PDB file of C-alpha atoms in Angstrom:
ATOM      1  CA  MET V   1     165.380 173.942 148.158  1.00 83.00           C
ATOM      2  CA  TYR V   2     162.734 176.491 147.227  1.00 94.00           C
ATOM      3  CA  ASN V   3     161.970 177.829 143.814  1.00 96.00           C
ATOM      4  CA  MET V   4     160.669 181.399 143.679  1.00 97.00           C
ATOM      5  CA  GLY V   5     157.002 180.386 143.677  1.00 96.00           C
ATOM      6  CA  GLU V   6     157.425 178.068 146.645  1.00 96.00           C
ATOM      7  CA  TRP V   7     159.270 180.708 148.620  1.00 96.00           C
ATOM      8  CA  LEU V   8     156.592 183.343 147.933  1.00 96.00           C
ATOM      9  CA  ALA V   9     153.913 180.925 149.187  1.00 96.00           C
ATOM     10  CA  GLU V  10     155.975 180.139 152.309  1.00 96.00           C
ATOM     11  CA  TRP V  11     156.761 183.829 152.938  1.00 96.00           C
ATOM     12  CA  LEU V  12     153.086 184.791 152.665  1.00 95.00           C
ATOM     13  CA  ARG V  13     151.826 181.931 154.848  1.00 94.00           C
ATOM     14  CA  VAL V  14     154.414 182.128 157.624  1.00 95.00           C
ATOM     15  CA  TYR V  15     155.617 185.698 157.744  1.00 95.00           C
ATOM     16  CA  LYS V  16     152.727 187.820 156.444  1.00 93.00           C
ATOM     17  CA  LEU V  17     149.261 186.276 156.877  1.00 91.00           C
ATOM     18  CA  PRO V  18     149.334 186.222 160.700  1.00 89.00           C
ATOM     19  CA  TYR V  19     149.772 190.007 160.740  1.00 86.00           C
ATOM     20  CA  LEU V  20     147.700 191.169 157.756  1.00 84.00           C
ATOM     21  CA  LYS V  21     144.214 192.597 157.518  1.00 74.00           C
ATOM     22  CA  PRO V  22     141.994 190.426 155.265  1.00 76.00           C
ATOM     23  CA  ASP V  23     141.907 193.011 152.483  1.00 72.00           C
ATOM     24  CA  SER V  24     145.713 193.293 152.415  1.00 82.00           C
ATOM     25  CA  ALA V  25     146.073 189.505 152.394  1.00 86.00           C
ATOM     26  CA  ARG V  26     143.743 189.218 149.378  1.00 84.00           C
ATOM     27  CA  ARG V  27     145.653 191.925 147.527  1.00 86.00           C
ATOM     28  CA  ILE V  28     149.057 190.286 148.036  1.00 92.00           C
ATOM     29  CA  ASN V  29     147.702 186.864 147.114  1.00 91.00           C
ATOM     30  CA  ASN V  30     146.192 188.329 143.948  1.00 90.00           C
ATOM     31  CA  VAL V  31     149.509 189.966 142.993  1.00 93.00           C
ATOM     32  CA  ILE V  32     151.393 186.685 143.453  1.00 95.00           C
ATOM     33  CA  ASN V  33     148.853 184.566 141.572  1.00 93.00           C
ATOM     34  CA  LYS V  34     148.086 186.890 138.665  1.00 92.00           C
ATOM     35  CA  HIS V  35     151.021 189.222 138.136  1.00 94.00           C
ATOM     36  CA  ILE V  36     154.207 187.260 138.796  1.00 96.00           C
ATOM     37  CA  PRO V  37     155.150 185.318 135.634  1.00 95.00           C
ATOM     38  CA  GLN V  38     155.371 181.543 135.825  1.00 96.00           C
ATOM     39  CA  TRP V  39     158.921 181.475 134.448  1.00 97.00           C
ATOM     40  CA  LEU V  40     160.056 183.437 137.488  1.00 97.00           C
ATOM     41  CA  LYS V  41     158.056 181.300 139.918  1.00 96.00           C
ATOM     42  CA  ASN V  42     159.721 178.199 138.459  1.00 97.00           C
ATOM     43  CA  LYS V  43     163.226 179.593 138.858  1.00 97.00           C
ATOM     44  CA  PRO V  44     165.305 178.322 141.825  1.00 96.00           C
ATOM     45  CA  LEU V  45     165.337 180.967 144.544  1.00 96.00           C
ATOM     46  CA  LYS V  46     169.138 181.003 144.680  1.00 96.00           C
ATOM     47  CA  ALA V  47     169.296 181.690 140.934  1.00 96.00           C
ATOM     48  CA  VAL V  48     166.954 184.702 140.990  1.00 96.00           C
ATOM     49  CA  LYS V  49     168.701 187.955 140.103  1.00 96.00           C
ATOM     50  CA  ALA V  50     167.676 191.591 140.338  1.00 96.00           C
ATOM     51  CA  VAL V  51     167.314 191.761 136.556  1.00 96.00           C
ATOM     52  CA  ASP V  52     164.705 188.950 136.656  1.00 96.00           C
ATOM     53  CA  VAL V  53     162.622 190.807 139.223  1.00 96.00           C
ATOM     54  CA  ASP V  54     163.005 194.090 137.366  1.00 95.00           C
ATOM     55  CA  LYS V  55     161.760 192.458 134.143  1.00 95.00           C
ATOM     56  CA  ALA V  56     158.728 191.016 135.912  1.00 95.00           C
ATOM     57  CA  ILE V  57     157.831 194.379 137.440  1.00 95.00           C
ATOM     58  CA  SER V  58     158.408 196.309 134.222  1.00 93.00           C
ATOM     59  CA  ALA V  59     156.198 193.913 132.243  1.00 93.00           C
ATOM     60  CA  CYS V  60     153.145 194.930 134.271  1.00 91.00           C
ATOM     61  CA  PRO V  61     151.252 197.726 132.469  1.00 89.00           C
ATOM     62  CA  TYR V  62     149.606 199.176 135.590  1.00 85.00           C
ATOM     63  CA  SER V  63     151.611 201.505 137.834  1.00 85.00           C
ATOM     64  CA  ARG V  64     149.602 200.676 140.942  1.00 83.00           C
ATOM     65  CA  THR V  65     150.116 196.943 140.445  1.00 90.00           C
ATOM     66  CA  ARG V  66     153.816 197.525 139.720  1.00 92.00           C
ATOM     67  CA  LYS V  67     154.063 199.225 143.107  1.00 91.00           C
ATOM     68  CA  TYR V  68     152.417 196.224 144.795  1.00 92.00           C
ATOM     69  CA  LEU V  69     154.757 193.886 142.905  1.00 94.00           C
ATOM     70  CA  TYR V  70     157.773 195.826 144.098  1.00 95.00           C
ATOM     71  CA  GLY V  71     156.518 195.614 147.681  1.00 94.00           C
ATOM     72  CA  VAL V  72     156.020 191.853 147.490  1.00 95.00           C
ATOM     73  CA  PHE V  73     159.405 191.178 145.879  1.00 96.00           C
ATOM     74  CA  ALA V  74     161.276 193.566 148.176  1.00 95.00           C
ATOM     75  CA  SER V  75     159.799 192.091 151.351  1.00 96.00           C
ATOM     76  CA  ALA V  76     159.981 188.424 150.319  1.00 96.00           C
ATOM     77  CA  LEU V  77     163.529 188.578 148.955  1.00 96.00           C
ATOM     78  CA  HIS V  78     164.856 190.635 151.852  1.00 96.00           C
ATOM     79  CA  LYS V  79     163.430 188.018 154.236  1.00 96.00           C
ATOM     80  CA  ALA V  80     165.116 185.280 152.200  1.00 96.00           C
ATOM     81  CA  TYR V  81     168.416 187.177 152.491  1.00 96.00           C
ATOM     82  CA  CYS V  82     168.013 187.575 156.259  1.00 96.00           C
ATOM     83  CA  LEU V  83     167.375 183.831 156.576  1.00 96.00           C
ATOM     84  CA  ASP V  84     170.501 183.036 154.496  1.00 96.00           C
ATOM     85  CA  LEU V  85     168.416 181.471 151.738  1.00 96.00           C
ATOM     86  CA  ILE V  86     170.074 183.781 149.196  1.00 96.00           C
ATOM     87  CA  LYS V  87     173.485 185.428 149.363  1.00 95.00           C
ATOM     88  CA  ILE V  88     172.598 188.855 147.932  1.00 95.00           C
ATOM     89  CA  ASP V  89     170.042 191.323 149.252  1.00 96.00           C
ATOM     90  CA  ILE V  90     168.180 191.823 145.979  1.00 96.00           C
ATOM     91  CA  LYS V  91     165.918 194.413 147.606  1.00 95.00           C
ATOM     92  CA  ALA V  92     168.860 196.814 147.783  1.00 94.00           C
ATOM     93  CA  LYS V  93     169.299 196.527 144.016  1.00 94.00           C
ATOM     94  CA  LEU V  94     165.664 197.264 143.139  1.00 93.00           C
ATOM     95  CA  GLU V  95     164.452 200.751 142.339  1.00 91.00           C
ATOM     96  CA  PRO V  96     161.255 201.624 144.279  1.00 90.00           C
ATOM     97  CA  VAL V  97     158.165 201.982 142.105  1.00 87.00           C
ATOM     98  CA  LYS V  98     156.143 205.162 142.333  1.00 81.00           C
ATOM     99  CA  HIS V  99     152.413 205.376 141.741  1.00 63.00           C
ATOM    100  CA  LYS V 100     150.569 208.668 141.651  1.00 65.00           C
ATOM    101  CA  GLN V 101     147.117 208.023 143.013  1.00 61.00           C
ATOM    102  CA  LYS V 102     144.299 209.966 141.421  1.00 62.00           C
ATOM    103  CA  ARG V 103     142.461 212.214 143.826  1.00 67.00           C
ATOM    104  CA  GLY V 104     138.892 211.216 144.510  1.00 73.00           C
ATOM    105  CA  LYS V 105     136.051 213.231 143.045  1.00 85.00           C
ATOM    106  CA  ALA V 106     132.910 213.747 145.074  1.00 84.00           C
ATOM    107  CA  LEU V 107     129.490 213.373 143.529  1.00 89.00           C
ATOM    108  CA  THR V 108     127.695 216.662 143.040  1.00 87.00           C
ATOM    109  CA  ILE V 109     124.289 217.037 144.673  1.00 88.00           C
ATOM    110  CA  ALA V 110     122.662 216.430 141.288  1.00 91.00           C
ATOM    111  CA  GLU V 111     124.788 213.316 140.689  1.00 93.00           C
ATOM    112  CA  GLN V 112     124.054 212.081 144.187  1.00 93.00           C
ATOM    113  CA  THR V 113     120.299 212.499 143.682  1.00 95.00           C
ATOM    114  CA  ALA V 114     120.429 210.671 140.352  1.00 96.00           C
ATOM    115  CA  PHE V 115     122.564 207.891 141.857  1.00 96.00           C
ATOM    116  CA  LEU V 116     120.215 207.302 144.794  1.00 96.00           C
ATOM    117  CA  LYS V 117     117.301 207.126 142.365  1.00 97.00           C
ATOM    118  CA  ALA V 118     119.167 204.673 140.116  1.00 96.00           C
ATOM    119  CA  ILE V 119     120.013 202.230 142.921  1.00 97.00           C
ATOM    120  CA  SER V 120     116.499 202.208 144.389  1.00 96.00           C
ATOM    121  CA  ASN V 121     115.199 198.649 144.847  1.00 95.00           C
ATOM    122  CA  THR V 122     118.471 197.073 143.684  1.00 95.00           C
ATOM    123  CA  LYS V 123     120.525 194.382 145.424  1.00 95.00           C
ATOM    124  CA  TYR V 124     123.229 196.754 146.652  1.00 96.00           C
ATOM    125  CA  GLN V 125     121.032 199.773 147.451  1.00 97.00           C
ATOM    126  CA  TYR V 126     121.530 199.744 151.191  1.00 96.00           C
ATOM    127  CA  TYR V 127     125.234 198.956 150.953  1.00 96.00           C
ATOM    128  CA  PHE V 128     125.830 201.973 148.709  1.00 97.00           C
ATOM    129  CA  GLU V 129     123.679 204.160 150.950  1.00 97.00           C
ATOM    130  CA  PHE V 130     125.655 202.944 153.966  1.00 95.00           C
ATOM    131  CA  LEU V 131     128.968 203.977 152.365  1.00 95.00           C
ATOM    132  CA  LEU V 132     127.545 207.372 151.433  1.00 92.00           C
ATOM    133  CA  LEU V 133     126.219 208.020 154.938  1.00 91.00           C
ATOM    134  CA  SER V 134     129.197 206.637 156.860  1.00 89.00           C
ATOM    135  CA  GLY V 135     132.291 207.421 154.792  1.00 86.00           C
ATOM    136  CA  CYS V 136     133.471 203.826 155.159  1.00 88.00           C
ATOM    137  CA  ARG V 137     135.873 202.174 152.755  1.00 86.00           C
ATOM    138  CA  ARG V 138     134.550 199.371 150.548  1.00 90.00           C
ATOM    139  CA  SER V 139     136.304 196.679 152.576  1.00 87.00           C
ATOM    140  CA  GLU V 140     135.165 198.157 155.907  1.00 89.00           C
ATOM    141  CA  GLY V 141     131.524 197.986 154.837  1.00 92.00           C
ATOM    142  CA  LEU V 142     131.866 194.436 153.540  1.00 92.00           C
ATOM    143  CA  SER V 143     133.500 193.188 156.755  1.00 90.00           C
ATOM    144  CA  LEU V 144     130.950 194.856 159.069  1.00 92.00           C
ATOM    145  CA  LYS V 145     128.996 192.516 161.359  1.00 93.00           C
ATOM    146  CA  TRP V 146     125.720 193.046 163.183  1.00 93.00           C
ATOM    147  CA  GLU V 147     127.552 192.759 166.478  1.00 93.00           C
ATOM    148  CA  ASP V 148     129.511 195.896 165.511  1.00 94.00           C
ATOM    149  CA  VAL V 149     126.320 197.973 165.652  1.00 93.00           C
ATOM    150  CA  ASP V 150     125.592 199.281 169.145  1.00 92.00           C
ATOM    151  CA  GLU V 151     122.134 200.843 168.903  1.00 92.00           C
ATOM    152  CA  PRO V 152     121.785 201.723 172.616  1.00 92.00           C
ATOM    153  CA  ALA V 153     125.075 203.649 172.473  1.00 92.00           C
ATOM    154  CA  GLY V 154     124.247 205.051 169.035  1.00 91.00           C
ATOM    155  CA  VAL V 155     127.552 204.002 167.458  1.00 89.00           C
ATOM    156  CA  ILE V 156     129.037 201.584 164.948  1.00 90.00           C
ATOM    157  CA  TYR V 157     132.456 200.041 165.521  1.00 89.00           C
ATOM    158  CA  ILE V 158     134.479 200.080 162.311  1.00 86.00           C
ATOM    159  CA  HIS V 159     137.316 197.576 162.248  1.00 77.00           C
ATOM    160  CA  GLY V 160     140.145 198.848 160.072  1.00 63.00           C
ATOM    161  CA  THR V 161     141.020 196.934 156.930  1.00 53.00           C
ATOM    162  CA  LYS V 162     143.743 199.346 155.823  1.00 52.00           C
ATOM    163  CA  THR V 163     145.661 200.604 158.868  1.00 47.00           C
ATOM    164  CA  GLU V 164     145.335 200.433 162.628  1.00 48.00           C
ATOM    165  CA  SER V 165     144.287 204.106 162.618  1.00 47.00           C
ATOM    166  CA  SER V 166     141.207 203.127 160.611  1.00 53.00           C
ATOM    167  CA  GLU V 167     139.877 201.301 163.687  1.00 70.00           C
ATOM    168  CA  ARG V 168     137.278 203.789 164.844  1.00 79.00           C
ATOM    169  CA  VAL V 169     133.745 204.530 166.007  1.00 84.00           C
ATOM    170  CA  ILE V 170     131.188 206.327 163.853  1.00 84.00           C
ATOM    171  CA  LEU V 171     127.898 207.801 164.995  1.00 86.00           C
ATOM    172  CA  LEU V 172     124.678 205.949 164.212  1.00 89.00           C
ATOM    173  CA  SER V 173     122.486 208.664 162.711  1.00 89.00           C
ATOM    174  CA  ASP V 174     118.742 208.126 162.306  1.00 92.00           C
ATOM    175  CA  ARG V 175     119.144 207.821 158.538  1.00 93.00           C
ATOM    176  CA  LEU V 176     121.994 205.337 158.892  1.00 92.00           C
ATOM    177  CA  LYS V 177     119.947 203.340 161.401  1.00 94.00           C
ATOM    178  CA  ALA V 178     117.055 203.206 158.942  1.00 95.00           C
ATOM    179  CA  VAL V 179     119.367 201.904 156.180  1.00 95.00           C
ATOM    180  CA  LEU V 180     120.660 199.121 158.442  1.00 95.00           C
ATOM    181  CA  GLN V 181     117.137 198.154 159.500  1.00 94.00           C
ATOM    182  CA  LYS V 182     116.090 197.841 155.845  1.00 95.00           C
ATOM    183  CA  GLN V 183     119.197 195.758 155.101  1.00 94.00           C
ATOM    184  CA  LYS V 184     118.339 193.480 158.010  1.00 91.00           C
ATOM    185  CA  GLN V 185     114.969 192.769 156.425  1.00 91.00           C
ATOM    186  CA  GLN V 186     116.786 191.205 153.455  1.00 86.00           C
ATOM    187  CA  ALA V 187     117.445 188.250 155.800  1.00 74.00           C
ATOM    188  CA  TYR V 188     120.915 187.287 154.579  1.00 81.00           C
ATOM    189  CA  ALA V 189     122.412 184.304 156.412  1.00 77.00           C
ATOM    190  CA  GLY V 190     125.516 184.734 158.553  1.00 80.00           C
ATOM    191  CA  GLY V 191     126.854 187.545 160.657  1.00 87.00           C
ATOM    192  CA  LEU V 192     127.918 189.939 157.900  1.00 92.00           C
ATOM    193  CA  ILE V 193     125.635 192.902 157.282  1.00 94.00           C
ATOM    194  CA  PHE V 194     126.626 193.159 153.625  1.00 95.00           C
ATOM    195  CA  PRO V 195     127.691 189.659 152.480  1.00 93.00           C
ATOM    196  CA  PHE V 196     128.730 190.724 148.999  1.00 94.00           C
ATOM    197  CA  ASP V 197     131.756 190.204 146.762  1.00 91.00           C
ATOM    198  CA  ALA V 198     134.083 193.231 146.518  1.00 89.00           C
ATOM    199  CA  SER V 199     134.479 193.037 142.747  1.00 88.00           C
ATOM    200  CA  ASN V 200     130.740 192.675 142.195  1.00 94.00           C
ATOM    201  CA  VAL V 201     129.846 195.787 144.176  1.00 95.00           C
ATOM    202  CA  SER V 202     132.483 197.829 142.338  1.00 94.00           C
ATOM    203  CA  HIS V 203     131.183 196.690 138.941  1.00 94.00           C
ATOM    204  CA  ALA V 204     127.594 197.376 140.006  1.00 96.00           C
ATOM    205  CA  PHE V 205     128.510 200.874 141.160  1.00 96.00           C
ATOM    206  CA  LYS V 206     130.009 201.663 137.749  1.00 95.00           C
ATOM    207  CA  LYS V 207     126.719 200.629 136.177  1.00 95.00           C
ATOM    208  CA  TYR V 208     124.774 203.167 138.221  1.00 96.00           C
ATOM    209  CA  CYS V 209     127.447 205.870 138.399  1.00 95.00           C
ATOM    210  CA  PRO V 210     129.749 205.491 135.354  1.00 93.00           C
ATOM    211  CA  ASN V 211     131.639 208.766 135.836  1.00 92.00           C
ATOM    212  CA  HIS V 212     132.904 207.840 139.295  1.00 93.00           C
ATOM    213  CA  LYS V 213     134.580 204.994 141.163  1.00 92.00           C
ATOM    214  CA  LEU V 214     133.158 203.392 144.308  1.00 94.00           C
ATOM    215  CA  HIS V 215     135.721 205.092 146.552  1.00 89.00           C
ATOM    216  CA  ASP V 216     134.214 208.427 145.505  1.00 90.00           C
ATOM    217  CA  LEU V 217     131.299 207.742 147.864  1.00 93.00           C
ATOM    218  CA  ARG V 218     133.787 208.112 150.711  1.00 86.00           C
ATOM    219  CA  HIS V 219     135.054 211.354 149.187  1.00 87.00           C
ATOM    220  CA  THR V 220     131.436 212.484 148.841  1.00 88.00           C
ATOM    221  CA  PHE V 221     130.811 211.836 152.543  1.00 87.00           C
ATOM    222  CA  VAL V 222     133.704 214.086 153.569  1.00 84.00           C
ATOM    223  CA  THR V 223     132.593 216.719 151.063  1.00 84.00           C
ATOM    224  CA  ARG V 224     129.058 216.728 152.478  1.00 85.00           C
ATOM    225  CA  CYS V 225     130.594 217.077 155.954  1.00 82.00           C
ATOM    226  CA  ALA V 226     132.460 220.179 154.803  1.00 79.00           C
ATOM    227  CA  GLU V 227     129.388 221.626 153.107  1.00 79.00           C
ATOM    228  CA  SER V 228     127.327 221.009 156.256  1.00 77.00           C
ATOM    229  CA  GLY V 229     129.818 222.830 158.462  1.00 79.00           C
ATOM    230  CA  VAL V 230     131.106 219.760 160.319  1.00 75.00           C
ATOM    231  CA  HIS V 231     134.409 220.638 161.994  1.00 77.00           C
ATOM    232  CA  ILE V 232     137.385 219.243 160.105  1.00 75.00           C
ATOM    233  CA  SER V 233     138.726 217.326 163.134  1.00 73.00           C
ATOM    234  CA  VAL V 234     135.368 215.569 163.521  1.00 70.00           C
ATOM    235  CA  ALA V 235     135.283 214.673 159.816  1.00 72.00           C
ATOM    236  CA  GLN V 236     138.817 213.309 160.097  1.00 72.00           C
ATOM    237  CA  LYS V 237     137.792 211.040 162.989  1.00 70.00           C
ATOM    238  CA  LEU V 238     134.638 209.840 161.233  1.00 70.00           C
ATOM    239  CA  ALA V 239     136.464 209.083 157.982  1.00 65.00           C
ATOM    240  CA  GLY V 240     139.439 207.476 159.713  1.00 64.00           C
ATOM    241  CA  HIS V 241     142.046 209.611 157.954  1.00 64.00           C
ATOM    242  CA  SER V 242     145.381 209.057 159.692  1.00 64.00           C
ATOM    243  CA  ASP V 243     146.645 212.381 158.307  1.00 62.00           C
ATOM    244  CA  ILE V 244     144.437 215.440 158.715  1.00 65.00           C
ATOM    245  CA  ASN V 245     145.967 216.840 155.505  1.00 67.00           C
ATOM    246  CA  THR V 246     143.922 214.262 153.587  1.00 64.00           C
ATOM    247  CA  THR V 247     140.746 215.732 155.071  1.00 63.00           C
ATOM    248  CA  LEU V 248     142.076 219.257 154.673  1.00 66.00           C
ATOM    249  CA  GLN V 249     142.536 218.825 150.911  1.00 70.00           C
ATOM    250  CA  ILE V 250     138.840 218.035 150.545  1.00 65.00           C
ATOM    251  CA  TYR V 251     137.759 220.848 152.860  1.00 64.00           C
ATOM    252  CA  THR V 252     139.946 223.361 151.031  1.00 67.00           C
ATOM    253  CA  HIS V 253     138.439 222.366 147.695  1.00 68.00           C
ATOM    254  CA  VAL V 254     134.889 222.689 149.034  1.00 66.00           C
ATOM    255  CA  ILE V 255     135.613 226.078 150.590  1.00 63.00           C
ATOM    256  CA  THR V 256     137.128 227.294 147.323  1.00 66.00           C
ATOM    257  CA  GLU V 257     134.041 226.236 145.368  1.00 65.00           C
ATOM    258  CA  PHE V 258     131.813 227.905 147.964  1.00 63.00           C
ATOM    259  CA  GLN V 259     133.811 231.125 147.711  1.00 63.00           C
ATOM    260  CA  ARG V 260     133.462 231.119 143.925  1.00 63.00           C
ATOM    261  CA  ALA V 261     129.713 230.626 144.156  1.00 68.00           C
ATOM    262  CA  GLU V 262     129.403 233.405 146.696  1.00 60.00           C
ATOM    263  CA  PHE V 263     131.638 235.810 144.754  1.00 56.00           C
ATOM    264  CA  ALA V 264     129.453 235.262 141.696  1.00 66.00           C
ATOM    265  CA  LYS V 265     126.869 237.353 143.559  1.00 63.00           C
ATOM    266  CA  PHE V 266     129.196 240.347 143.565  1.00 60.00           C
ATOM    267  CA  ASP V 267     128.082 243.314 141.480  1.00 64.00           C
ATOM    268  CA  ILE V 268     129.748 246.726 141.747  1.00 62.00           C
ATOM    269  CA  ASN V 269     126.572 248.436 140.565  1.00 63.00           C
ATOM    270  CA  LYS V 270     124.519 247.288 143.551  1.00 57.00           C
TER     271      LYS V 270
END
């Protein structure tokens, strides 16, 4: 009979991997390997109680990881209950974990200029420029293949790594085309355009832009869309936001800042 660790491995291999995007599969595997304590993995599945799972979740100091842990435990143990491997649906006894995600912060024009200067002639220059010009997520850029670029049609096919709604087409602007052509000259082997490690690019970004996180390049793209007058529905499609309210939050912020700058010109004496 399974212990907890064996069941998690079986659950992931049989019931999750066939249906997961690569990025989601890596995240779940990382949670199981690094954040579930060995004492719990060694425990017989039938002997696992809600209090054991709660202790393991509570011991994690990061709220985002605690949320992932809850998701893994809830799904794996509920499946075990449905398959009659355990007698109690432990999922029903667990309290869902909440994580308040910090809102992204776009680079200002000055920060953007300094960033582009800092990454000039570096290994990840064209990858960072691609994210800034396309609004792609980190994982979307890293999974992009040359066959996804359709130059005659002037589009790039972005294969979602987060949700099905992130499967989309973005326009191949002249500047974006130039970035891809320069990347092609780097002559990396294989079909990936940017064959880099996800952790390495995130660490490198922090080196060149310490006051932001890599995902802020995506937020910057949407912000520049708003500042350029791109219609919100178009920006939503390009960014792959499943909910237009996500795009609207950025647009509202940009409009507010624009209004403040414009109102600063007001003078009753003129």
